[in-house]
XYZ file of C-alpha atoms in Angstrom:
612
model
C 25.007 3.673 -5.028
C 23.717 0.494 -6.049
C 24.916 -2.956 -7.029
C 23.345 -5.696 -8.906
C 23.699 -8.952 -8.670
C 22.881 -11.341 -11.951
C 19.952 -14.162 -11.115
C 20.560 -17.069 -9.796
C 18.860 -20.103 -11.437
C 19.722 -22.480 -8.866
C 18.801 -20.296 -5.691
C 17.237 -21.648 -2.692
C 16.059 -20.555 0.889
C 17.541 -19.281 4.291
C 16.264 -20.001 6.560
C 1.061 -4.951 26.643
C 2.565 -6.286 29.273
C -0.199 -7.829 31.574
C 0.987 -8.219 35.108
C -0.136 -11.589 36.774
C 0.328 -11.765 40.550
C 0.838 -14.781 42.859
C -1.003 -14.523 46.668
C 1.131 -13.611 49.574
C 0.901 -15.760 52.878
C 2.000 -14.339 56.309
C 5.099 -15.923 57.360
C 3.961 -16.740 61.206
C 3.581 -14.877 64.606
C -0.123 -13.246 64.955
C -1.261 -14.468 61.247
C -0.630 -18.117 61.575
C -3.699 -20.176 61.285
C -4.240 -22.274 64.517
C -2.473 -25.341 64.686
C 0.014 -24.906 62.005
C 3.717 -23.920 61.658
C 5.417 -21.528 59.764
C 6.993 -24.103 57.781
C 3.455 -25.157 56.739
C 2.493 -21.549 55.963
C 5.280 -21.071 53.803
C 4.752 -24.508 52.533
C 1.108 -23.203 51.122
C 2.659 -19.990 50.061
C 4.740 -21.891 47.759
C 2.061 -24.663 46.618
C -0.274 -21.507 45.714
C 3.021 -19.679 43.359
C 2.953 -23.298 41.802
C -0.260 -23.337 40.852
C -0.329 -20.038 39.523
C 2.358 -20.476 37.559
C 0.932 -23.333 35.883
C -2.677 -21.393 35.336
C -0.073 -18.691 33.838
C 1.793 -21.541 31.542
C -1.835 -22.488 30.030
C -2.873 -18.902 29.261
C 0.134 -18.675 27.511
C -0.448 -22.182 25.513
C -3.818 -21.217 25.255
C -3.580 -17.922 23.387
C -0.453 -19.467 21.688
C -2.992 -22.099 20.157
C -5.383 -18.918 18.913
C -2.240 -18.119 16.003
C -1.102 -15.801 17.929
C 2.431 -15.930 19.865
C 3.128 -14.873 23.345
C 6.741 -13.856 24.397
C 7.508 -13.709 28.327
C 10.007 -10.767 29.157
C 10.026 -8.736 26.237
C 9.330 -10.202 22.443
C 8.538 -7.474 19.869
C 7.431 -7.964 16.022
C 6.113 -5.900 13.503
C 2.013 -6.209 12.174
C 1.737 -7.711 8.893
C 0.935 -5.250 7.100
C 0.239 -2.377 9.144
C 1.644 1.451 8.643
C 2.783 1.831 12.114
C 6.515 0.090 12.940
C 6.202 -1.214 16.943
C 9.868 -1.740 17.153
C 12.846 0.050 15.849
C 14.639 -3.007 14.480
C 11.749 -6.209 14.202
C 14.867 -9.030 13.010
C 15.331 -9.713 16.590
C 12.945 -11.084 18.919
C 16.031 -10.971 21.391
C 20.025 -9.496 22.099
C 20.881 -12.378 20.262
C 19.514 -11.817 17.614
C 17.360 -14.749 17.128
C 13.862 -14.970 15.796
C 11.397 -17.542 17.278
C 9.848 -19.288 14.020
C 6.416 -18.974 15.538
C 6.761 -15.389 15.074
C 6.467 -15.320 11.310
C 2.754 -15.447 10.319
C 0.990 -18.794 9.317
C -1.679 -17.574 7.084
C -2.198 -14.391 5.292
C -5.032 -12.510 3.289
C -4.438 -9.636 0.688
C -7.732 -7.823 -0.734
C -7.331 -6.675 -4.373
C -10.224 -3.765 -5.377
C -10.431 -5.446 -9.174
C -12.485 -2.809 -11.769
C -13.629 0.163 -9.238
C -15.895 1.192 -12.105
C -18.383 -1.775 -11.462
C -20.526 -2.985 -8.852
C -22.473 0.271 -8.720
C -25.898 0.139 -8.855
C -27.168 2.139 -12.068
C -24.093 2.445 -13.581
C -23.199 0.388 -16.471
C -19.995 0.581 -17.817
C -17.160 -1.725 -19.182
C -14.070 -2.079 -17.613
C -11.217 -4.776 -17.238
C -8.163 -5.140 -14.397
C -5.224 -6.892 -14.402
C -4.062 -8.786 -10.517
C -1.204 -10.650 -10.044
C 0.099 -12.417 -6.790
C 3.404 -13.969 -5.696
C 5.277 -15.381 -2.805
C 8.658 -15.150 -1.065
C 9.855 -18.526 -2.737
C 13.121 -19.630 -1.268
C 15.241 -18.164 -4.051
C 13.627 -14.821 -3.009
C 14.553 -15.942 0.706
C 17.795 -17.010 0.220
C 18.740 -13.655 -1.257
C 17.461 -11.915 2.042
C 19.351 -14.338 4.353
C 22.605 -13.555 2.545
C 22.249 -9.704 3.490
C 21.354 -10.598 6.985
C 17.626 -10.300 6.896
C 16.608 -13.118 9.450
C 13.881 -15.170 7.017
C 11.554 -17.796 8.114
C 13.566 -21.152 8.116
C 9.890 -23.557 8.083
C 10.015 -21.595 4.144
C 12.944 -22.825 3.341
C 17.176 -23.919 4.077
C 20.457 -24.649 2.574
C 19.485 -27.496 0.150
C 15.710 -26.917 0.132
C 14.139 -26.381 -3.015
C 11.073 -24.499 -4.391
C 8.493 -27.365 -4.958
C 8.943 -28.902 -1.427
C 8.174 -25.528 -0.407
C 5.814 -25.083 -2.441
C 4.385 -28.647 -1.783
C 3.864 -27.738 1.810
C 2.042 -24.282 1.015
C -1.581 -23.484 0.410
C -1.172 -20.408 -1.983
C -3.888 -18.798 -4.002
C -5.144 -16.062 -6.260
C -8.928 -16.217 -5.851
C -11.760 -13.962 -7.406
C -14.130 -12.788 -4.638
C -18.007 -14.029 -4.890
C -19.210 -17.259 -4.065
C -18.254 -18.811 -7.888
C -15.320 -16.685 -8.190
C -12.554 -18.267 -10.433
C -9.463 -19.481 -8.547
C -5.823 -20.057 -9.719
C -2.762 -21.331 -7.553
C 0.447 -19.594 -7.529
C 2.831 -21.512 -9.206
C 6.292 -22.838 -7.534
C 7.952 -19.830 -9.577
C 6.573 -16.726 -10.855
C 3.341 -15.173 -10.348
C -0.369 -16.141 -10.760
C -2.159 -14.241 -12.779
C -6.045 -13.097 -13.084
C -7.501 -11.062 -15.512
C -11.320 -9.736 -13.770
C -13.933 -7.768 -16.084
C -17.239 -8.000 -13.899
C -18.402 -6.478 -11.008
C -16.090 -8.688 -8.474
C -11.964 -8.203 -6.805
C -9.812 -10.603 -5.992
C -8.143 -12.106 -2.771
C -4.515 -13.501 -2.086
C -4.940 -16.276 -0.116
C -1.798 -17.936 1.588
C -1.492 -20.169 4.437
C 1.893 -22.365 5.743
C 5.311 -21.532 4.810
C 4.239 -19.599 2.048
C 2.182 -16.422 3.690
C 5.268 -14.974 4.859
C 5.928 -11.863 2.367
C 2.807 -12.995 -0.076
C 2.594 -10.008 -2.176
C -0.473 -8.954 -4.768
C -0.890 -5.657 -7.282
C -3.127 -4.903 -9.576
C -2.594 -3.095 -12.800
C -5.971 -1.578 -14.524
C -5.703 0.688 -18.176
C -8.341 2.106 -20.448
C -7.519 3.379 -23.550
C -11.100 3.947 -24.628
C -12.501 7.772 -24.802
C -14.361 7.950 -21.135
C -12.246 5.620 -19.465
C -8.496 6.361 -20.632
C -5.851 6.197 -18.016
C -3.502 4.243 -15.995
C -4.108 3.115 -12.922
C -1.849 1.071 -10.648
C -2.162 -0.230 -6.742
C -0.609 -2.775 -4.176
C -2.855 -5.633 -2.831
C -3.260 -5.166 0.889
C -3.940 -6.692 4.226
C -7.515 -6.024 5.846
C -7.474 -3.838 9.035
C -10.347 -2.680 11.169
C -9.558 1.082 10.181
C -8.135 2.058 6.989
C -7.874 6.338 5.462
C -7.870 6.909 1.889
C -6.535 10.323 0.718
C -7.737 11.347 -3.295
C -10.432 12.180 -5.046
C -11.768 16.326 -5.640
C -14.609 17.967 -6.134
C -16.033 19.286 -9.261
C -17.834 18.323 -13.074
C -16.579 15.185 -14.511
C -14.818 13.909 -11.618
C -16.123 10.484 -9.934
C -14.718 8.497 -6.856
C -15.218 4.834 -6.415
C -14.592 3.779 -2.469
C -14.158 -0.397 -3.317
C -14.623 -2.394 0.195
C -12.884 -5.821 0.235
C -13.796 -8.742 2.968
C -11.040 -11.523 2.704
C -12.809 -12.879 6.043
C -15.609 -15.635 5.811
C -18.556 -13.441 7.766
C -19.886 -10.116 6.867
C -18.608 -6.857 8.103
C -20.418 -3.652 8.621
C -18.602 -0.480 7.544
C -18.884 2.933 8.793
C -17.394 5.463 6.158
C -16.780 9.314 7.429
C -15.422 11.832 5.185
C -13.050 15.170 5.771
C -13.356 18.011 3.519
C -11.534 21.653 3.188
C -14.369 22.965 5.077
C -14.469 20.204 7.821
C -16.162 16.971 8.567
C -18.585 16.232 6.247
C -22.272 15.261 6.546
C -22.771 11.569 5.250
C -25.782 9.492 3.846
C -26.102 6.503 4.058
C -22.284 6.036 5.150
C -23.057 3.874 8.212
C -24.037 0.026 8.062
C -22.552 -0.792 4.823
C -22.645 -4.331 4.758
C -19.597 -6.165 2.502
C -20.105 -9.826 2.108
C -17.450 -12.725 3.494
C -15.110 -13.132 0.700
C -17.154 -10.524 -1.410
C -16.658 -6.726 -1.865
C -19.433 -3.385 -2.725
C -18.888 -0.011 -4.311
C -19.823 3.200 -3.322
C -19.989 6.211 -4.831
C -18.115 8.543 -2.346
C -20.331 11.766 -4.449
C -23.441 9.241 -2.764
C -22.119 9.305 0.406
C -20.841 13.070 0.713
C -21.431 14.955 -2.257
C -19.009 17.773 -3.825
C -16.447 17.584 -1.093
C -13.386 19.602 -1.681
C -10.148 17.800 -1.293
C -11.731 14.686 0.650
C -10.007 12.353 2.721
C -12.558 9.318 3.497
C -12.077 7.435 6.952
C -13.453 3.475 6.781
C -14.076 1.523 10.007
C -15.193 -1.530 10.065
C -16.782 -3.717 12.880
C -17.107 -8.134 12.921
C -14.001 -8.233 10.950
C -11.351 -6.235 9.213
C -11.729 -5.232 5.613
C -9.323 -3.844 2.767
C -10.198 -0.145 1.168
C -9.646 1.641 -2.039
C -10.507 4.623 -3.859
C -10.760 4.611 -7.151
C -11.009 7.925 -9.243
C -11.932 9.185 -12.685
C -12.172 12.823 -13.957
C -13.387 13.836 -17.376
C -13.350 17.362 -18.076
C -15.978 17.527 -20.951
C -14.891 15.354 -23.581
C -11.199 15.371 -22.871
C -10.241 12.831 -20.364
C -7.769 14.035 -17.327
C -6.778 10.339 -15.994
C -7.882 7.880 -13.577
C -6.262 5.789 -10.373
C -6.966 3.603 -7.751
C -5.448 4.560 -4.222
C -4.493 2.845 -1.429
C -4.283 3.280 2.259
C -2.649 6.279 3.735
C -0.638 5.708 7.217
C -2.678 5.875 10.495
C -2.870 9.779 11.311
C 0.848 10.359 13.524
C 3.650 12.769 13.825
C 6.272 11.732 11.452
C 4.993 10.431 7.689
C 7.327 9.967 4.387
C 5.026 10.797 1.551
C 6.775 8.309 -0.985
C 8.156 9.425 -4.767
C 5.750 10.601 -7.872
C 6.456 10.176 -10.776
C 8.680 12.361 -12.697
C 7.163 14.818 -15.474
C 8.672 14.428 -18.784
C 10.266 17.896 -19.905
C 7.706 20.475 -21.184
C 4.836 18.424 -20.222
C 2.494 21.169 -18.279
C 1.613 19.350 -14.787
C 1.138 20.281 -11.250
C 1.444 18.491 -7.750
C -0.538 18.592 -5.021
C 0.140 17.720 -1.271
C -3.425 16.962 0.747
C -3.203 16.963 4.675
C -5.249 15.663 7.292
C -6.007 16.789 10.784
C -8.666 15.123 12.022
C -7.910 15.601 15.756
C -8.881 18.674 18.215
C -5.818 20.970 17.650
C -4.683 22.474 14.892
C -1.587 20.762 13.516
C 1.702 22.465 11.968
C 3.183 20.947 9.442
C 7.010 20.948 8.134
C 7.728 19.925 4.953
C 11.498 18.298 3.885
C 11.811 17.475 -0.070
C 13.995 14.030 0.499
C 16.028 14.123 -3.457
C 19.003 12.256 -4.339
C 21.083 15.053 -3.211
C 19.846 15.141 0.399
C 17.438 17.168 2.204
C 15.626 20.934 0.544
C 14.184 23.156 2.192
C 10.724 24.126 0.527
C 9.718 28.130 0.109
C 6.824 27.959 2.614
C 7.646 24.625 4.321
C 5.531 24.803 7.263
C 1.970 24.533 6.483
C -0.875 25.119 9.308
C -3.748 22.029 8.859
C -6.864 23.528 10.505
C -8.138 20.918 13.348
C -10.742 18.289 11.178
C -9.802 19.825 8.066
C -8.032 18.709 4.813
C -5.340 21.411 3.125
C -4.100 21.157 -0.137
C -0.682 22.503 -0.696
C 0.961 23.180 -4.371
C 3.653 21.923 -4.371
C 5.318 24.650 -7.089
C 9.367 24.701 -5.825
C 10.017 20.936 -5.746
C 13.625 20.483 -6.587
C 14.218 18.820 -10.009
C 14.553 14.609 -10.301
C 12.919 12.032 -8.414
C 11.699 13.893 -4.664
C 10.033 11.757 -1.633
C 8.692 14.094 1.023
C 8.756 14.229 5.269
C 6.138 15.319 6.739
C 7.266 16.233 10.823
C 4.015 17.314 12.521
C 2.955 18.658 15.980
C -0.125 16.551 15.996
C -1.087 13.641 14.036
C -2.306 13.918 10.556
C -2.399 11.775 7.468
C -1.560 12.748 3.387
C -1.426 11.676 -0.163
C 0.264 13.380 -2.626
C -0.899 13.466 -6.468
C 0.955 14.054 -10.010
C -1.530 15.650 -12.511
C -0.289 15.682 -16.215
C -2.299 18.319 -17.647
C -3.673 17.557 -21.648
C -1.651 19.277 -23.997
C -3.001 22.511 -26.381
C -2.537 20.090 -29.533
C -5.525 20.200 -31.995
C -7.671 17.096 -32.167
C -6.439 14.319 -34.904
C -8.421 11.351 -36.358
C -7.419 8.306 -35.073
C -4.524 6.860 -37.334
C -4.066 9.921 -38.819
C -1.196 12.863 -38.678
C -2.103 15.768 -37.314
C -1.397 17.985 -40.200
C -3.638 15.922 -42.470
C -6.714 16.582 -39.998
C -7.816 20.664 -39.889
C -9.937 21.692 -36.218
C -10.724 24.288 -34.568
C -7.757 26.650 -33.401
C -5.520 25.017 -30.283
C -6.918 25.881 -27.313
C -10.272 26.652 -28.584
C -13.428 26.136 -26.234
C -14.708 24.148 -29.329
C -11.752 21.669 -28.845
C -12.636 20.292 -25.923
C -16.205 21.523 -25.528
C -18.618 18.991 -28.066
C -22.044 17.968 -28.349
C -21.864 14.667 -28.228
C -19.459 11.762 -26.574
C -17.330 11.673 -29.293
C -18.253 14.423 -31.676
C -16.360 17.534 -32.185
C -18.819 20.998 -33.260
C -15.907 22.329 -35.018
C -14.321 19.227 -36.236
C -14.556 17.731 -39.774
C -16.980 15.195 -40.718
C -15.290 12.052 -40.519
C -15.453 8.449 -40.627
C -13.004 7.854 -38.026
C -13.484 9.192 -33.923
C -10.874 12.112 -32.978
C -8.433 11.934 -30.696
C -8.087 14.626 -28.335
C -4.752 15.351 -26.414
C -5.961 13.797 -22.591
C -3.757 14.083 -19.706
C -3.245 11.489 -16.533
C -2.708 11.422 -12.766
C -1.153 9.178 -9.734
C -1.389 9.688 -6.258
C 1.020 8.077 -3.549
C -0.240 7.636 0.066
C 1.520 8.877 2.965
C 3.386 6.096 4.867
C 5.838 5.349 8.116
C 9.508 3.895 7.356
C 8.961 0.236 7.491
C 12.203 -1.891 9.117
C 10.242 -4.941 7.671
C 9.818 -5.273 3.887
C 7.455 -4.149 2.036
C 6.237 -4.854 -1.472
C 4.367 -5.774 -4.518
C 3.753 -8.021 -7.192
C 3.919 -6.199 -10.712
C 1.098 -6.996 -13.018
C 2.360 -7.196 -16.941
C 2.614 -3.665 -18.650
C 3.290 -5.219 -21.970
C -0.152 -3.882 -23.227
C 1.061 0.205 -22.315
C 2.120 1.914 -24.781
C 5.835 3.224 -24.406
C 5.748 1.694 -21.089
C 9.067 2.484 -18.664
C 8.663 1.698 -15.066
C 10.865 2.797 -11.792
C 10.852 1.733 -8.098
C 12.095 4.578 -5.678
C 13.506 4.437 -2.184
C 13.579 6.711 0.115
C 15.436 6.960 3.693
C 15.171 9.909 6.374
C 17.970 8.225 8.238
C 21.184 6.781 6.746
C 20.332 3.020 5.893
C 21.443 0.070 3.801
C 18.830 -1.470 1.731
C 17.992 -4.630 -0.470
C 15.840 -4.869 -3.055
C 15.028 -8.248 -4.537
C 13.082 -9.097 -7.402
C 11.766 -12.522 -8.902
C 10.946 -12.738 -12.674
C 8.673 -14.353 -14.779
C 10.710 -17.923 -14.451
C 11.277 -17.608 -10.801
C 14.685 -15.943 -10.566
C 15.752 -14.015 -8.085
C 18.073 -11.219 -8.530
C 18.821 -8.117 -6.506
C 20.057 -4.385 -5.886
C 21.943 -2.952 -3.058
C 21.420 0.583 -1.786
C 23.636 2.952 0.209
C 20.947 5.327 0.958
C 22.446 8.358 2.750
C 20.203 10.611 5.093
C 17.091 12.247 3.657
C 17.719 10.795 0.224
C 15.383 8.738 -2.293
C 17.249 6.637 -4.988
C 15.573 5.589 -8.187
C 16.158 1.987 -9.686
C 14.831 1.022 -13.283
C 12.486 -2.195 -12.684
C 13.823 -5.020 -14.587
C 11.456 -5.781 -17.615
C 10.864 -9.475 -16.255
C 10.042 -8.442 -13.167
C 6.693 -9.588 -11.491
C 7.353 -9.179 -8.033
C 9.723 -7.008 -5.491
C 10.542 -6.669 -2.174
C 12.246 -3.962 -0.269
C 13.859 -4.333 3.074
C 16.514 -2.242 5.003
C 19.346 -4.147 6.200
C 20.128 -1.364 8.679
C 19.150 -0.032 11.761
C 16.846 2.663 10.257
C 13.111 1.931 7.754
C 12.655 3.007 4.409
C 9.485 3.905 2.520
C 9.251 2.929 -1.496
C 7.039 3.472 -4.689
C 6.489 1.966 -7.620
C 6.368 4.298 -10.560
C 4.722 3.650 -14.154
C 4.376 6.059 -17.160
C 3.697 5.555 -21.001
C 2.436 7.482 -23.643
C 0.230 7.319 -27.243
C -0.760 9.445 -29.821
C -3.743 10.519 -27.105
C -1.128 12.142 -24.601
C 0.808 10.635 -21.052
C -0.151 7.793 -19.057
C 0.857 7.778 -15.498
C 0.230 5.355 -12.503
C 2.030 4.850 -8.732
C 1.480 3.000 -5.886
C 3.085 3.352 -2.207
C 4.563 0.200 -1.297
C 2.880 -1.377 1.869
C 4.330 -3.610 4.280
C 3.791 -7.477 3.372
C 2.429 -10.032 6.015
C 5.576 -11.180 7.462
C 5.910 -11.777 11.535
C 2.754 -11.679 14.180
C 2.352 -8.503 16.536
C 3.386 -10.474 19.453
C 1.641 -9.684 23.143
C 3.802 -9.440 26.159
C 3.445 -11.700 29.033
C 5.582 -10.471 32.489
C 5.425 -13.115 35.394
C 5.563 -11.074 38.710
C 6.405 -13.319 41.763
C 5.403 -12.550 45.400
């Protein structure tokens, strides 16, 4: 059940434990130093406690000036952006229920892939993407402070408005490269950037604006060789990042798109997982990505003709963000493209966000990929999370062999919109992907009706078989090209339930044809949640969800829409997709992306004071 709210014009903000020990003195008798009392003894005992308190009260400044905050006794907070929750509720920094302001980030960076298809060396191609970025402005804050999410205050407060905030805030949408084109986000809305050369883009936010900075990028070809619909989140750099997607095969291509929002270079080492095991590499260690630049690598350059890959990326003198991008092309008929991000850290318990749905009669099949990369082989159980509730799948428990990747068909899924668990005996990681197959239609000229247009018979090896790019053997001779029927595909990456929000800004679709899009919400345990968009103008409006146990809820996304936000406002997370389709006279377009946490408090280190 949900309930919406209208906008509101005039809305504005809300607000490893390391043990240190002091020296021990000998309180008199047989240990007493010559010549002094006990008194004295205990005097020193007490002078030396002092003094190593105050070394202790420095450390703490000390790493507190290094942006990062130190809690004595207990202070927990969720990573920016990370797919691992390190609390089970991160509002509260204590039973109170208070959060110390220092404990919301001060700066953030979000890496943006831009076109996967350039930056490779000896391939020349055209290609254009479409990034957006936006912030938390207060309106967006307010409406989370209403519902009890505890907010940064420094952002904004009753009778605050957007341009002091604003006004305080460094916030902007950068292309990477050393003359990359820069835009600010504006006190309402998004920023937008439009890239078509070899280069991504970077969200760059620092003051009371990098708390819940959000980026997405939007990319679409329409063009035979390149048609298909790609969509993906912006994301925070992390040392190691898995990307699950991609297949083996003619036609298909993989583009593994390294981002450096950092100022120095990084060196990253790629390794890849196949069906038949780890995979020998070339080349795949010392790739050097440029401060504030990106590269491109083939992945078929790296590990060629891996089946069902999963690619690993580690990165060393400074985090990085990843991507995969893939194409596949079977002959002259085009099967779809997308750009994937980062799948959870390998663990026990995953929530495989919501695909798209398939429109009825539209041939299509789904796909489940698993990693192991561990020792042991891990067993898998499967739980379909609908709107109903929890379903059982016909062969739910699936065995991953250890360091192997397993595909799974996913034949039985229950009908409407269908999140997955994933419950595991030993770690693994997954992506799941929607593939809508190209339908048996003959091959039309462009502009033209299909009966007017005659071909060889549907389904004919001829129809999708030619000798050139855009030449049919059995077609007509024509002035115009021919449009064959072309299919699409979306993966989602596997994910943890996130107790901090998570979310997206949402590129423009205006240029997809018959475009409809969909955000969907999934819980494994009974939870509230709140999902808050701003539009184009700045408004902030938002849904409510009662989301029962094992359940996934599906929301239309308002057409002004350029960024959400999802948060639970109970005690349990909740994992969410964004979900685009279209169609044109060529066949389906469909695109997804998980929703990954935004930057939004510091992972906070622990400091216990142990006295003598």
């Amino acid at each position: 059940m949900s309930e919406h709210e209208a906008p509101d014009e005039d809305a504005v903000p809300a607000d490893a434990q390391s043990p240190s020990s002091g020296g021990t003195g000998s309180g008199g008798g047989a240990g007493e130093a010559p010549g002094r009392s006990p008194r004295s003894v205990g005097d020193a005992r007490w002078w030396r406690l002092g003094l190593g308190t105050a070394v202790l009260v420095a450390l703490v400044w000390g790493v507190g000036a290094l942006d990062d905050t130190v809690r004595l006794e207990g202070g927990t907070s969720d990573g920016a952006a990370g797919s691992d929750d390190r609390s089970s509720d991160d509002r509260s920094s204590d039973p109170s229920g208070a959060v110390d302001e220092a404990s919301f980030v001060g700066s953030a960076a979000l890496g943006c892939p831009g076109p996967e298809l350039l930056g490779v060396e000896g391939q020349e191609t055209t290609q254009s993407v479409d990034v957006s970025a936006g912030w938390a402005t207060g309106a967006v804050l307010e409406r989370m402070a209403e519902d009890g999410v505890v907010v940064p205050s420094a952002v904004g407060g009753p009778g605050d408005d957007d341009d002091a905030q604003a006004a305080d805030a460094e916030l902007a949408l950068t292309e990477t490269g050393p003359a990359g084109r820069a835009v600010g986000l504006p006190e309402e809305g998004a920023a937008r950037l439009v890239l078509d050369g070899p280069a991504g883009a970077l969200v760059l936010a620092a003051g009371p604006g990098a708390p819940g900075v959000v980026g997405g990028q939007l990319g679409l070809g329409t063009d035979p060789g390149t048609r298909g619909l790609s969509l993906t989140a912006c994301t925070t750099a992390t040392e190691t990042q898995w990307l699950v997607g991609g297949g083996e095969g003619p036609g298909r291509s993989e583009q593994l798109v390294l981002t450096n929002p950092g100022d120095d270079a990084v060196t990253v080492e790629v390794a890849v997982w196949g069906a038949d095991g780890p995979v020998p590499t070339t080349g795949a260690a010392g790739i050097v990505v440029p401060g504030r630049g990106r590269a491109v690598q083939l992945l078929d350059a790296l590990a060629p003709s891996v089946s069902s890959p999963v690619v690993r990326v580690h990165a060393t003198g400074g985090p990085v963000v990843a991507h995969l991008g893939e194409h596949f092309r079977d002959g002259t008929t085009d099967r779809g493209a997308e750009v994937v991000l980062t799948a959870a850290e390998p663990t026990t318990d995953l929530v495989v966000p919501a695909l798209p749905r398939a429109e009825e009669g539209r041939e299509h099949d789904i796909v489940l990929r698993l990693l192991a990369p561990g020792v042991d082989e891990a067993v898998v159980d499967l739980t379909a999370l609908t709107e109903d509730g929890a379903r059982r799948l016909a062969g739910a428990v699936t065995r991953v062999p250890a360091g192997h990747t397993v595909d799974v068909a996913l034949e039985d899924l229950p009908e409407g919109t269908t999140a997955l668990r994933l419950r595991s005996d030993q770690p693994v990681t997954a992506g799941a992907r929607l593939q809508l197959l190209p339908s048996d239609e003959k091959p039309t000229v462009e502009g033209q009706d299909e009966a007017a247009t005659t071909t060889a018979p549907a389904g004919a090896e001829g129809a999708r078989t030619t000798a050139g790019p855009d030449q049919d053997e059995d077609a007509p001779d024509q002035d115009e090209p021919l449009v064959r029927p072309a299919g699409d595909l979306a993966w989602v990456a596997a994910t943890t339930v996130a107790t901090s929000p998570v979310g997206a800004a949402l590129p423009a679709v205006d240029a997809v044809p018959g475009v409809s899009r969909q955000l969907a919400v999934s819980a494994v345990d009974g939870t509230d949640a709140l999902v808050v968009w701003l539009d184009e103008d700045g408004r902030a409006s938002v849904e409510r969800l009662e989301l029962r146990n094992d359940t996934t809820v599906l929301v239309p996304v308002p057409a002004a829409a350029s960024a959400v936000w999802v948060t639970s406002t109970g005690s349990a997370g909740v994992a969410a997709s964004v979900l685009l389709q279209g169609a044109d006279e060529g066949g389906p377009y469909v695109a997804a992306t998980t929703l990954p946490r935004v930057p939004w408090q510091r992972q906070v280190t622990q400091v216990g004071v142990v006295l003598p």
